[in-house]
């Protein structure tokens, strides 16, 4: 059975920080399949307020990135059920999650996957959207 590293997020406005994170995951875990779980449309709107692309469109964009082996859309409020179903070896979060409460931690412990904090926070989709709205204003 192939090893899996899972990361999750909205991935609404793909930016260099996302690409760097995905590349770093593939470099750090080269013998793992990289699976990206993306929030479904309802949850994405709750998280980001303004969502530019549908889950189907976001998945299509992510599938085009050579580091990504698979994209899965999940509709739940957090990816705990996805973790239980996929049983990844590694669950990766961005560096901005270090020291914060992670809702998925219980599911990670249940399936025995390691939680890794990867990358450097260099960009934010929310900040980019705010900048764009101010420029248009």
JSON list of C-alpha atoms in Angstrom, two decimals:
[
{"chain": "A", "resi": 1, "resn": "UNK", "atom": "CA", "xyz": [0.00, 0.00, 0.00]},
{"chain": "A", "resi": 2, "resn": "UNK", "atom": "CA", "xyz": [1.47, 3.39, -0.96]},
{"chain": "A", "resi": 3, "resn": "UNK", "atom": "CA", "xyz": [2.37, 5.88, 1.72]},
{"chain": "A", "resi": 4, "resn": "UNK", "atom": "CA", "xyz": [0.23, 9.02, 1.82]},
{"chain": "A", "resi": 5, "resn": "UNK", "atom": "CA", "xyz": [0.84, 12.58, 2.94]},
{"chain": "A", "resi": 6, "resn": "UNK", "atom": "CA", "xyz": [-2.37, 14.60, 3.24]},
{"chain": "A", "resi": 7, "resn": "UNK", "atom": "CA", "xyz": [-2.77, 18.35, 3.40]},
{"chain": "A", "resi": 8, "resn": "UNK", "atom": "CA", "xyz": [-6.04, 20.23, 3.42]},
{"chain": "A", "resi": 9, "resn": "UNK", "atom": "CA", "xyz": [-7.40, 23.69, 2.83]},
{"chain": "A", "resi": 10, "resn": "UNK", "atom": "CA", "xyz": [-9.66, 25.87, 0.76]},
{"chain": "A", "resi": 11, "resn": "UNK", "atom": "CA", "xyz": [-7.08, 26.58, -1.99]},
{"chain": "A", "resi": 12, "resn": "UNK", "atom": "CA", "xyz": [-9.39, 29.18, -3.50]},
{"chain": "A", "resi": 13, "resn": "UNK", "atom": "CA", "xyz": [-6.84, 31.57, -4.90]},
{"chain": "A", "resi": 14, "resn": "UNK", "atom": "CA", "xyz": [-3.74, 29.54, -5.64]},
{"chain": "A", "resi": 15, "resn": "UNK", "atom": "CA", "xyz": [-0.62, 31.59, -4.88]},
{"chain": "A", "resi": 16, "resn": "UNK", "atom": "CA", "xyz": [3.15, 31.01, -4.64]},
{"chain": "A", "resi": 17, "resn": "UNK", "atom": "CA", "xyz": [2.85, 30.02, -0.98]},
{"chain": "A", "resi": 18, "resn": "UNK", "atom": "CA", "xyz": [0.54, 27.14, -1.88]},
{"chain": "A", "resi": 19, "resn": "UNK", "atom": "CA", "xyz": [2.85, 25.93, -4.64]},
{"chain": "A", "resi": 20, "resn": "UNK", "atom": "CA", "xyz": [5.87, 26.19, -2.34]},
{"chain": "A", "resi": 21, "resn": "UNK", "atom": "CA", "xyz": [4.06, 24.17, 0.36]},
{"chain": "A", "resi": 22, "resn": "UNK", "atom": "CA", "xyz": [3.06, 21.43, -2.08]},
{"chain": "A", "resi": 23, "resn": "UNK", "atom": "CA", "xyz": [6.58, 21.28, -3.51]},
{"chain": "A", "resi": 24, "resn": "UNK", "atom": "CA", "xyz": [8.12, 21.13, -0.05]},
{"chain": "A", "resi": 25, "resn": "UNK", "atom": "CA", "xyz": [5.77, 18.30, 0.92]},
{"chain": "A", "resi": 26, "resn": "UNK", "atom": "CA", "xyz": [6.82, 16.29, -2.14]},
{"chain": "A", "resi": 27, "resn": "UNK", "atom": "CA", "xyz": [10.50, 17.01, -1.41]},
{"chain": "A", "resi": 28, "resn": "UNK", "atom": "CA", "xyz": [10.19, 16.17, 2.30]},
{"chain": "A", "resi": 29, "resn": "UNK", "atom": "CA", "xyz": [8.16, 13.01, 1.68]},
{"chain": "A", "resi": 30, "resn": "UNK", "atom": "CA", "xyz": [9.33, 11.85, -1.79]},
{"chain": "A", "resi": 31, "resn": "UNK", "atom": "CA", "xyz": [8.12, 8.26, -1.34]},
{"chain": "A", "resi": 32, "resn": "UNK", "atom": "CA", "xyz": [4.57, 9.37, -0.41]},
{"chain": "A", "resi": 33, "resn": "UNK", "atom": "CA", "xyz": [1.59, 10.13, -2.62]},
{"chain": "A", "resi": 34, "resn": "UNK", "atom": "CA", "xyz": [0.55, 13.74, -2.05]},
{"chain": "A", "resi": 35, "resn": "UNK", "atom": "CA", "xyz": [-3.19, 14.02, -1.53]},
{"chain": "A", "resi": 36, "resn": "UNK", "atom": "CA", "xyz": [-4.79, 17.45, -1.23]},
{"chain": "A", "resi": 37, "resn": "UNK", "atom": "CA", "xyz": [-8.16, 17.64, 0.52]},
{"chain": "A", "resi": 38, "resn": "UNK", "atom": "CA", "xyz": [-10.14, 20.75, -0.34]},
{"chain": "A", "resi": 39, "resn": "UNK", "atom": "CA", "xyz": [-13.13, 22.18, 1.46]},
{"chain": "A", "resi": 40, "resn": "UNK", "atom": "CA", "xyz": [-16.41, 21.84, -0.39]},
{"chain": "A", "resi": 41, "resn": "UNK", "atom": "CA", "xyz": [-18.27, 24.94, -1.53]},
{"chain": "A", "resi": 42, "resn": "UNK", "atom": "CA", "xyz": [-20.42, 25.44, 1.59]},
{"chain": "A", "resi": 43, "resn": "UNK", "atom": "CA", "xyz": [-17.54, 25.22, 4.03]},
{"chain": "A", "resi": 44, "resn": "UNK", "atom": "CA", "xyz": [-15.24, 27.26, 1.79]},
{"chain": "A", "resi": 45, "resn": "UNK", "atom": "CA", "xyz": [-17.78, 30.11, 1.85]},
{"chain": "A", "resi": 46, "resn": "UNK", "atom": "CA", "xyz": [-18.01, 29.86, 5.65]},
{"chain": "A", "resi": 47, "resn": "UNK", "atom": "CA", "xyz": [-14.23, 30.03, 6.01]},
{"chain": "A", "resi": 48, "resn": "UNK", "atom": "CA", "xyz": [-13.39, 32.62, 3.36]},
{"chain": "A", "resi": 49, "resn": "UNK", "atom": "CA", "xyz": [-16.67, 34.59, 3.02]},
{"chain": "A", "resi": 50, "resn": "UNK", "atom": "CA", "xyz": [-15.86, 35.31, -0.64]},
{"chain": "A", "resi": 51, "resn": "UNK", "atom": "CA", "xyz": [-14.94, 32.29, -2.74]},
{"chain": "A", "resi": 52, "resn": "UNK", "atom": "CA", "xyz": [-13.80, 32.86, -6.31]},
{"chain": "A", "resi": 53, "resn": "UNK", "atom": "CA", "xyz": [-13.90, 29.29, -7.61]},
{"chain": "A", "resi": 54, "resn": "UNK", "atom": "CA", "xyz": [-16.12, 26.25, -7.08]},
{"chain": "A", "resi": 55, "resn": "UNK", "atom": "CA", "xyz": [-14.71, 23.10, -5.48]},
{"chain": "A", "resi": 56, "resn": "UNK", "atom": "CA", "xyz": [-14.66, 21.45, -8.92]},
{"chain": "A", "resi": 57, "resn": "UNK", "atom": "CA", "xyz": [-12.63, 24.36, -10.37]},
{"chain": "A", "resi": 58, "resn": "UNK", "atom": "CA", "xyz": [-10.24, 24.43, -7.40]},
{"chain": "A", "resi": 59, "resn": "UNK", "atom": "CA", "xyz": [-9.72, 20.67, -7.71]},
{"chain": "A", "resi": 60, "resn": "UNK", "atom": "CA", "xyz": [-8.97, 21.02, -11.44]},
{"chain": "A", "resi": 61, "resn": "UNK", "atom": "CA", "xyz": [-6.35, 23.68, -10.78]},
{"chain": "A", "resi": 62, "resn": "UNK", "atom": "CA", "xyz": [-4.65, 21.60, -8.06]},
{"chain": "A", "resi": 63, "resn": "UNK", "atom": "CA", "xyz": [-4.66, 18.46, -10.21]},
{"chain": "A", "resi": 64, "resn": "UNK", "atom": "CA", "xyz": [-2.58, 20.36, -12.78]},
{"chain": "A", "resi": 65, "resn": "UNK", "atom": "CA", "xyz": [0.29, 20.78, -10.31]},
{"chain": "A", "resi": 66, "resn": "UNK", "atom": "CA", "xyz": [2.90, 18.11, -10.85]},
{"chain": "A", "resi": 67, "resn": "UNK", "atom": "CA", "xyz": [3.52, 17.59, -7.12]},
{"chain": "A", "resi": 68, "resn": "UNK", "atom": "CA", "xyz": [-0.12, 16.61, -6.48]},
{"chain": "A", "resi": 69, "resn": "UNK", "atom": "CA", "xyz": [-1.07, 12.96, -6.90]},
{"chain": "A", "resi": 70, "resn": "UNK", "atom": "CA", "xyz": [-4.74, 13.22, -5.95]},
{"chain": "A", "resi": 71, "resn": "UNK", "atom": "CA", "xyz": [-7.34, 15.80, -4.95]},
{"chain": "A", "resi": 72, "resn": "UNK", "atom": "CA", "xyz": [-10.33, 14.99, -2.76]},
{"chain": "A", "resi": 73, "resn": "UNK", "atom": "CA", "xyz": [-13.21, 17.36, -1.96]},
{"chain": "A", "resi": 74, "resn": "UNK", "atom": "CA", "xyz": [-14.64, 16.98, 1.54]},
{"chain": "A", "resi": 75, "resn": "UNK", "atom": "CA", "xyz": [-17.92, 18.51, 2.64]},
{"chain": "A", "resi": 76, "resn": "UNK", "atom": "CA", "xyz": [-17.57, 18.21, 6.42]},
{"chain": "A", "resi": 77, "resn": "UNK", "atom": "CA", "xyz": [-16.55, 21.12, 8.64]},
{"chain": "A", "resi": 78, "resn": "UNK", "atom": "CA", "xyz": [-13.12, 19.58, 9.22]},
{"chain": "A", "resi": 79, "resn": "UNK", "atom": "CA", "xyz": [-11.23, 16.74, 7.52]},
{"chain": "A", "resi": 80, "resn": "UNK", "atom": "CA", "xyz": [-11.48, 14.25, 10.40]},
{"chain": "A", "resi": 81, "resn": "UNK", "atom": "CA", "xyz": [-13.68, 11.84, 8.41]},
{"chain": "A", "resi": 82, "resn": "UNK", "atom": "CA", "xyz": [-11.34, 12.17, 5.42]},
{"chain": "A", "resi": 83, "resn": "UNK", "atom": "CA", "xyz": [-8.39, 11.29, 7.68]},
{"chain": "A", "resi": 84, "resn": "UNK", "atom": "CA", "xyz": [-10.23, 8.27, 9.06]},
{"chain": "A", "resi": 85, "resn": "UNK", "atom": "CA", "xyz": [-11.10, 7.10, 5.53]},
{"chain": "A", "resi": 86, "resn": "UNK", "atom": "CA", "xyz": [-7.75, 7.81, 3.87]},
{"chain": "A", "resi": 87, "resn": "UNK", "atom": "CA", "xyz": [-5.54, 6.81, 6.84]},
{"chain": "A", "resi": 88, "resn": "UNK", "atom": "CA", "xyz": [-2.58, 8.95, 5.76]},
{"chain": "A", "resi": 89, "resn": "UNK", "atom": "CA", "xyz": [0.89, 8.36, 7.15]},
{"chain": "A", "resi": 90, "resn": "UNK", "atom": "CA", "xyz": [1.40, 12.12, 7.48]},
{"chain": "A", "resi": 91, "resn": "UNK", "atom": "CA", "xyz": [-1.09, 14.96, 7.92]},
{"chain": "A", "resi": 92, "resn": "UNK", "atom": "CA", "xyz": [0.58, 18.23, 6.96]},
{"chain": "A", "resi": 93, "resn": "UNK", "atom": "CA", "xyz": [-0.41, 21.68, 8.13]},
{"chain": "A", "resi": 94, "resn": "UNK", "atom": "CA", "xyz": [1.12, 25.03, 7.24]},
{"chain": "A", "resi": 95, "resn": "UNK", "atom": "CA", "xyz": [3.39, 26.79, 9.72]},
{"chain": "A", "resi": 96, "resn": "UNK", "atom": "CA", "xyz": [0.63, 29.18, 10.78]},
{"chain": "A", "resi": 97, "resn": "UNK", "atom": "CA", "xyz": [-1.07, 26.24, 12.55]},
{"chain": "A", "resi": 98, "resn": "UNK", "atom": "CA", "xyz": [1.87, 25.51, 14.87]},
{"chain": "A", "resi": 99, "resn": "UNK", "atom": "CA", "xyz": [0.77, 25.96, 18.48]},
{"chain": "A", "resi": 100, "resn": "UNK", "atom": "CA", "xyz": [-2.93, 26.22, 17.60]},
{"chain": "A", "resi": 101, "resn": "UNK", "atom": "CA", "xyz": [-5.70, 23.77, 18.37]},
{"chain": "A", "resi": 102, "resn": "UNK", "atom": "CA", "xyz": [-6.19, 21.40, 15.44]},
{"chain": "A", "resi": 103, "resn": "UNK", "atom": "CA", "xyz": [-9.69, 19.93, 15.16]},
{"chain": "A", "resi": 104, "resn": "UNK", "atom": "CA", "xyz": [-8.33, 16.93, 13.23]},
{"chain": "A", "resi": 105, "resn": "UNK", "atom": "CA", "xyz": [-5.84, 15.90, 15.92]},
{"chain": "A", "resi": 106, "resn": "UNK", "atom": "CA", "xyz": [-8.15, 13.23, 17.37]},
{"chain": "A", "resi": 107, "resn": "UNK", "atom": "CA", "xyz": [-8.62, 11.60, 13.96]},
{"chain": "A", "resi": 108, "resn": "UNK", "atom": "CA", "xyz": [-4.85, 11.70, 13.38]},
{"chain": "A", "resi": 109, "resn": "UNK", "atom": "CA", "xyz": [-4.27, 9.93, 16.70]},
{"chain": "A", "resi": 110, "resn": "UNK", "atom": "CA", "xyz": [-6.96, 7.34, 15.87]},
{"chain": "A", "resi": 111, "resn": "UNK", "atom": "CA", "xyz": [-5.30, 6.31, 12.60]},
{"chain": "A", "resi": 112, "resn": "UNK", "atom": "CA", "xyz": [-1.73, 6.79, 13.86]},
{"chain": "A", "resi": 113, "resn": "UNK", "atom": "CA", "xyz": [-0.60, 9.44, 11.40]},
{"chain": "A", "resi": 114, "resn": "UNK", "atom": "CA", "xyz": [2.12, 11.92, 12.14]},
{"chain": "A", "resi": 115, "resn": "UNK", "atom": "CA", "xyz": [1.22, 15.62, 12.11]},
{"chain": "A", "resi": 116, "resn": "UNK", "atom": "CA", "xyz": [3.86, 17.76, 10.39]},
{"chain": "A", "resi": 117, "resn": "UNK", "atom": "CA", "xyz": [4.08, 21.54, 10.17]},
{"chain": "A", "resi": 118, "resn": "UNK", "atom": "CA", "xyz": [5.67, 22.38, 6.85]},
{"chain": "A", "resi": 119, "resn": "UNK", "atom": "CA", "xyz": [6.67, 25.53, 5.03]},
{"chain": "A", "resi": 120, "resn": "UNK", "atom": "CA", "xyz": [6.98, 29.23, 5.64]},
{"chain": "A", "resi": 121, "resn": "UNK", "atom": "CA", "xyz": [3.93, 31.48, 5.59]},
{"chain": "A", "resi": 122, "resn": "UNK", "atom": "CA", "xyz": [4.70, 33.89, 2.76]},
{"chain": "A", "resi": 123, "resn": "UNK", "atom": "CA", "xyz": [1.28, 34.58, 1.24]},
{"chain": "A", "resi": 124, "resn": "UNK", "atom": "CA", "xyz": [-2.37, 34.59, 2.25]},
{"chain": "A", "resi": 125, "resn": "UNK", "atom": "CA", "xyz": [-5.33, 34.27, -0.12]},
{"chain": "A", "resi": 126, "resn": "UNK", "atom": "CA", "xyz": [-7.46, 36.34, 2.24]},
{"chain": "A", "resi": 127, "resn": "UNK", "atom": "CA", "xyz": [-4.87, 39.14, 2.30]},
{"chain": "A", "resi": 128, "resn": "UNK", "atom": "CA", "xyz": [-4.55, 39.06, -1.49]},
{"chain": "A", "resi": 129, "resn": "UNK", "atom": "CA", "xyz": [-8.34, 39.31, -1.89]},
{"chain": "A", "resi": 130, "resn": "UNK", "atom": "CA", "xyz": [-8.45, 42.27, 0.53]},
{"chain": "A", "resi": 131, "resn": "UNK", "atom": "CA", "xyz": [-5.68, 44.02, -1.41]},
{"chain": "A", "resi": 132, "resn": "UNK", "atom": "CA", "xyz": [-7.54, 43.48, -4.69]},
{"chain": "A", "resi": 133, "resn": "UNK", "atom": "CA", "xyz": [-10.79, 44.88, -3.28]},
{"chain": "A", "resi": 134, "resn": "UNK", "atom": "CA", "xyz": [-9.00, 47.97, -1.95]},
{"chain": "A", "resi": 135, "resn": "UNK", "atom": "CA", "xyz": [-7.35, 48.57, -5.35]},
{"chain": "A", "resi": 136, "resn": "UNK", "atom": "CA", "xyz": [-10.72, 48.33, -7.08]},
{"chain": "A", "resi": 137, "resn": "UNK", "atom": "CA", "xyz": [-12.44, 50.45, -4.37]}
]
